[in-house]
mmCIF file of C-alpha atoms and ligand atoms in Angstrom:
data_model
loop_
_atom_site.group_PDB
_atom_site.id
_atom_site.type_symbol
_atom_site.label_atom_id
_atom_site.label_comp_id
_atom_site.label_asym_id
_atom_site.label_seq_id
_atom_site.Cartn_x
_atom_site.Cartn_y
_atom_site.Cartn_z
ATOM 1 C CA MET A 1 131.097 87.735 17.870
ATOM 2 C CA LYS A 2 129.306 87.531 21.207
ATOM 3 C CA ILE A 3 127.879 90.706 22.760
ATOM 4 C CA LEU A 4 127.479 90.406 26.542
ATOM 5 C CA ILE A 5 125.251 92.893 28.352
ATOM 6 C CA ASP A 6 125.598 93.564 32.077
ATOM 7 C CA ALA A 7 122.735 95.423 33.748
ATOM 8 C CA GLY A 8 124.808 96.647 36.672
ATOM 9 C CA HIS A 9 123.096 96.773 40.032
ATOM 10 C CA GLY A 10 120.249 94.763 41.568
ATOM 11 C CA PHE A 11 117.067 95.886 43.322
ATOM 12 C CA ASP A 12 118.907 95.310 46.581
ATOM 13 C CA THR A 13 121.874 97.587 45.741
ATOM 14 C CA PRO A 14 121.688 100.500 48.229
ATOM 15 C CA GLY A 15 121.146 104.040 46.873
ATOM 16 C CA LYS A 16 121.182 104.168 43.085
ATOM 17 C CA GLN A 17 117.978 106.036 42.379
ATOM 18 C CA SER A 18 116.826 109.506 41.365
ATOM 19 C CA PRO A 19 116.095 111.961 44.217
ATOM 20 C CA ASP A 20 112.339 111.508 43.661
ATOM 21 C CA GLY A 21 112.734 107.711 43.548
ATOM 22 C CA LEU A 22 111.079 107.428 40.116
ATOM 23 C CA LEU A 23 114.207 106.161 38.357
ATOM 24 C CA LYS A 24 115.729 103.069 39.957
ATOM 25 C CA GLU A 25 119.054 102.355 38.308
ATOM 26 C CA TYR A 26 118.720 98.542 38.483
ATOM 27 C CA ALA A 27 115.274 98.609 36.842
ATOM 28 C CA TRP A 28 116.232 101.156 34.191
ATOM 29 C CA ALA A 29 119.415 99.286 33.280
ATOM 30 C CA ARG A 30 117.526 95.987 33.047
ATOM 31 C CA ASP A 31 114.905 97.575 30.807
ATOM 32 C CA ILE A 32 117.636 98.925 28.506
ATOM 33 C CA ALA A 33 119.575 95.629 28.604
ATOM 34 C CA LYS A 34 116.473 93.702 27.487
ATOM 35 C CA ARG A 35 115.717 96.189 24.717
ATOM 36 C CA LEU A 36 119.350 96.160 23.574
ATOM 37 C CA GLU A 37 119.528 92.362 23.566
ATOM 38 C CA ALA A 38 116.293 92.142 21.537
ATOM 39 C CA LYS A 39 117.429 94.749 19.003
ATOM 40 C CA LEU A 40 120.870 93.171 18.577
ATOM 41 C CA LYS A 41 119.320 89.729 18.057
ATOM 42 C CA GLN A 42 116.920 91.208 15.512
ATOM 43 C CA LEU A 43 119.991 92.522 13.637
ATOM 44 C CA GLY A 44 121.585 89.074 13.698
ATOM 45 C CA PHE A 45 124.034 89.556 16.569
ATOM 46 C CA ASP A 46 124.681 86.882 19.173
ATOM 47 C CA ALA A 47 123.705 88.939 22.243
ATOM 48 C CA GLN A 48 123.243 87.734 25.806
ATOM 49 C CA ARG A 49 122.449 89.356 29.168
ATOM 50 C CA ILE A 50 124.748 88.128 31.909
ATOM 51 C CA THR A 51 122.549 89.320 34.792
ATOM 52 C CA PRO A 52 119.048 88.035 33.990
ATOM 53 C CA GLU A 53 118.124 88.051 37.695
ATOM 54 C CA GLU A 54 116.737 91.104 39.515
ATOM 55 C CA ASN A 55 119.002 90.962 42.559
ATOM 56 C CA ASP A 56 122.514 92.356 42.821
ATOM 57 C CA VAL A 57 124.939 89.815 41.369
ATOM 58 C CA LYS A 58 128.432 90.084 42.863
ATOM 59 C CA ILE A 59 131.069 91.449 40.490
ATOM 60 C CA ALA A 60 133.151 88.274 40.953
ATOM 61 C CA THR A 61 130.175 86.140 39.864
ATOM 62 C CA ARG A 62 129.539 88.345 36.838
ATOM 63 C CA VAL A 63 133.220 88.212 35.887
ATOM 64 C CA SER A 64 133.285 84.428 36.138
ATOM 65 C CA ARG A 65 130.224 84.197 33.859
ATOM 66 C CA ILE A 66 131.902 86.526 31.353
ATOM 67 C CA ASN A 67 135.262 84.789 31.461
ATOM 68 C CA ALA A 68 133.701 81.340 31.071
ATOM 69 C CA ILE A 69 132.231 82.571 27.773
ATOM 70 C CA CYS A 70 135.584 84.178 26.822
ATOM 71 C CA ASN A 71 137.300 80.847 27.469
ATOM 72 C CA SER A 72 134.899 78.974 25.252
ATOM 73 C CA VAL A 73 134.741 81.332 22.240
ATOM 74 C CA GLY A 74 137.953 83.383 22.584
ATOM 75 C CA ALA A 75 138.172 86.714 24.405
ATOM 76 C CA ASN A 76 138.542 88.739 21.208
ATOM 77 C CA ASN A 77 135.261 87.291 19.933
ATOM 78 C CA VAL A 78 133.444 88.800 22.923
ATOM 79 C CA LEU A 79 132.467 92.375 23.804
ATOM 80 C CA LEU A 80 131.082 93.360 27.219
ATOM 81 C CA ILE A 81 128.849 96.395 27.757
ATOM 82 C CA SER A 82 127.920 97.304 31.343
ATOM 83 C CA ILE A 83 124.923 99.661 31.556
ATOM 84 C CA HIS A 84 124.593 102.303 34.300
ATOM 85 C CA ASN A 85 123.262 105.756 35.151
ATOM 86 C CA ASN A 86 125.566 108.468 36.402
ATOM 87 C CA ALA A 87 124.871 110.531 39.530
ATOM 88 C CA ALA A 88 126.494 113.469 41.260
ATOM 89 C CA GLY A 89 125.394 111.565 44.339
ATOM 90 C CA HIS A 90 124.249 114.270 46.743
ATOM 91 C CA GLY A 91 120.709 112.905 47.021
ATOM 92 C CA THR A 92 119.307 116.126 45.570
ATOM 93 C CA TRP A 93 118.843 117.334 41.990
ATOM 94 C CA GLY A 94 122.203 118.415 40.522
ATOM 95 C CA THR A 95 123.573 120.210 37.481
ATOM 96 C CA GLY A 96 125.834 117.485 36.039
ATOM 97 C CA LYS A 97 124.298 115.988 32.907
ATOM 98 C CA GLY A 98 125.096 113.873 29.908
ATOM 99 C CA PHE A 99 126.616 110.603 28.723
ATOM 100 C CA SER A 100 130.080 109.220 29.393
ATOM 101 C CA VAL A 101 131.807 105.896 28.770
ATOM 102 C CA PHE A 102 134.478 104.243 30.910
ATOM 103 C CA VAL A 103 137.226 101.683 30.405
ATOM 104 C CA SER A 104 139.530 100.111 32.987
ATOM 105 C CA LYS A 105 143.042 101.389 33.606
ATOM 106 C CA ASN A 106 144.416 98.193 32.018
ATOM 107 C CA ALA A 107 142.083 98.502 29.024
ATOM 108 C CA SER A 108 143.036 96.918 25.706
ATOM 109 C CA ALA A 109 143.279 98.932 22.495
ATOM 110 C CA ASN A 110 139.982 97.350 21.421
ATOM 111 C CA SER A 111 138.221 98.478 24.630
ATOM 112 C CA LYS A 112 139.458 102.036 24.031
ATOM 113 C CA LYS A 113 138.467 101.942 20.366
ATOM 114 C CA CYS A 114 134.986 100.720 21.275
ATOM 115 C CA ALA A 115 134.599 103.388 23.984
ATOM 116 C CA ALA A 116 135.572 106.137 21.532
ATOM 117 C CA MET A 117 132.862 104.871 19.173
ATOM 118 C CA PHE A 118 130.328 105.147 22.009
ATOM 119 C CA THR A 119 131.385 108.763 22.579
ATOM 120 C CA ASP A 120 131.041 109.500 18.859
ATOM 121 C CA GLU A 121 127.540 108.008 18.863
ATOM 122 C CA ALA A 122 126.589 109.908 22.036
ATOM 123 C CA ILE A 123 127.638 113.125 20.275
ATOM 124 C CA ALA A 124 125.653 112.111 17.171
ATOM 125 C CA HIS A 125 122.596 111.350 19.358
ATOM 126 C CA LYS A 126 123.022 114.690 21.198
ATOM 127 C CA VAL A 127 123.168 113.279 24.723
ATOM 128 C CA MET A 128 126.570 114.605 25.862
ATOM 129 C CA GLY A 129 124.951 117.203 28.153
ATOM 130 C CA ASN A 130 127.714 119.182 29.852
ATOM 131 C CA ARG A 131 130.225 116.296 29.949
ATOM 132 C CA SER A 132 133.659 117.155 28.647
ATOM 133 C CA ILE A 133 135.188 114.900 26.028
ATOM 134 C CA PRO A 134 138.480 113.467 27.297
ATOM 135 C CA VAL A 135 141.499 112.803 25.090
ATOM 136 C CA GLY A 136 140.862 109.394 23.530
ATOM 137 C CA LYS A 137 137.086 109.884 24.034
ATOM 138 C CA TYR A 138 136.874 107.563 27.072
ATOM 139 C CA TRP A 139 137.068 107.981 30.831
ATOM 140 C CA THR A 140 138.888 105.943 33.473
ATOM 141 C CA TRP A 141 138.669 106.136 37.261
ATOM 142 C CA SER A 142 141.672 108.496 37.148
ATOM 143 C CA TRP A 143 140.785 110.119 40.502
ATOM 144 C CA THR A 144 141.263 106.951 42.560
ATOM 145 C CA LYS A 145 143.723 104.079 42.900
ATOM 146 C CA SER A 146 140.929 101.550 42.531
ATOM 147 C CA ASP A 147 139.500 100.427 39.219
ATOM 148 C CA ILE A 148 136.191 99.261 37.743
ATOM 149 C CA GLY A 149 136.203 95.574 38.717
ATOM 150 C CA ILE A 150 133.967 94.209 36.002
ATOM 151 C CA LEU A 151 136.043 95.893 33.286
ATOM 152 C CA LYS A 152 139.422 95.210 34.852
ATOM 153 C CA ASN A 153 138.815 91.500 35.433
ATOM 154 C CA SER A 154 136.922 90.559 32.299
ATOM 155 C CA ALA A 155 139.156 88.923 29.680
ATOM 156 C CA CYS A 156 137.362 90.501 26.716
ATOM 157 C CA PRO A 157 137.189 94.107 25.462
ATOM 158 C CA ALA A 158 134.818 95.868 27.852
ATOM 159 C CA VAL A 159 133.189 99.274 28.311
ATOM 160 C CA LEU A 160 130.840 100.739 30.926
ATOM 161 C CA THR A 161 128.270 103.308 29.823
ATOM 162 C CA GLU A 162 127.134 105.965 32.307
ATOM 163 C CA ASN A 163 123.857 106.858 30.672
ATOM 164 C CA MET A 164 123.315 110.431 31.759
ATOM 165 C CA PHE A 165 122.573 111.631 35.298
ATOM 166 C CA MET A 166 119.665 110.141 37.217
ATOM 167 C CA ASP A 167 119.988 113.049 39.682
ATOM 168 C CA ASN A 168 119.656 115.710 36.999
ATOM 169 C CA LYS A 169 115.991 116.590 36.524
ATOM 170 C CA GLU A 170 116.148 116.977 32.735
ATOM 171 C CA ASP A 171 118.266 113.863 32.204
ATOM 172 C CA CYS A 172 116.035 111.860 34.530
ATOM 173 C CA SER A 173 112.798 112.665 32.706
ATOM 174 C CA PHE A 174 114.530 112.007 29.366
ATOM 175 C CA LEU A 175 115.796 108.630 30.629
ATOM 176 C CA LEU A 176 112.301 107.646 31.787
ATOM 177 C CA SER A 177 110.668 108.657 28.492
ATOM 178 C CA GLU A 178 110.134 106.212 25.645
ATOM 179 C CA ALA A 179 112.073 108.511 23.285
ATOM 180 C CA GLY A 180 114.943 108.676 25.766
ATOM 181 C CA LYS A 181 115.134 104.895 26.195
ATOM 182 C CA GLN A 182 115.031 104.438 22.436
ATOM 183 C CA THR A 183 117.830 106.990 21.964
ATOM 184 C CA ILE A 184 120.044 105.209 24.480
ATOM 185 C CA VAL A 185 119.396 101.812 22.871
ATOM 186 C CA ASP A 186 120.021 103.259 19.396
ATOM 187 C CA LEU A 187 123.351 104.765 20.389
ATOM 188 C CA HIS A 188 124.475 101.465 21.928
ATOM 189 C CA VAL A 189 123.448 99.545 18.797
ATOM 190 C CA ALA A 190 125.219 102.014 16.491
ATOM 191 C CA ALA A 191 128.457 101.902 18.516
ATOM 192 C CA ILE A 192 128.410 98.089 18.711
ATOM 193 C CA GLN A 193 127.798 97.806 14.951
ATOM 194 C CA LYS A 194 130.722 100.167 14.233
ATOM 195 C CA TYR A 195 132.999 98.275 16.606
ATOM 196 C CA VAL A 196 132.183 94.848 15.162
ATOM 197 C CA LYS A 197 132.665 96.165 11.635
ATOM 198 C CA SER A 198 136.086 97.560 12.599
ATOM 199 C CA LEU A 199 137.499 94.176 13.684
HETATM 200 ZN ZN1 ZN B 1 125.809 102.244 38.481
#
């Protein structure tokens, strides 16, 4: 089983920071991706970051990296996690807070099962904030005709974690704290362990 970790945006992705500029999504996601990779390897998993560089890597490039690995080891022997921060996106501090997990509209049963395990672990780690829990315990981009490219086009089961709101003051300081980072890594590890065990 190969666990692929995508760190989302690059330093050159526009926007994507907290209103005070202290949390930069690309840097935070890379920090978490490195911690997650290290922890998974320590536990004996075959984990790999697919965006080791600091710049924004085009979705198509990321997908081709992922699918090359899927082709060589079999798509069902691969799991992709894409790490992000949520934002209400008004450029000011907002009230939306908490964790959510997304799958594509064409998601496989395994993607949905894995996402539900992430929601269960987010509940267990008390980071749901004021997010509602959808039927099935996963979100999709239901409000638009478009879809999440990296999830839609990757051949393997794939989920995208929106790790709380970088434009919520409480969430933001939690995300920047050592305890907060550890909590987010722990919940990812627990969900991945459950998913792998379920196969
Ligand atoms: Zn993002």
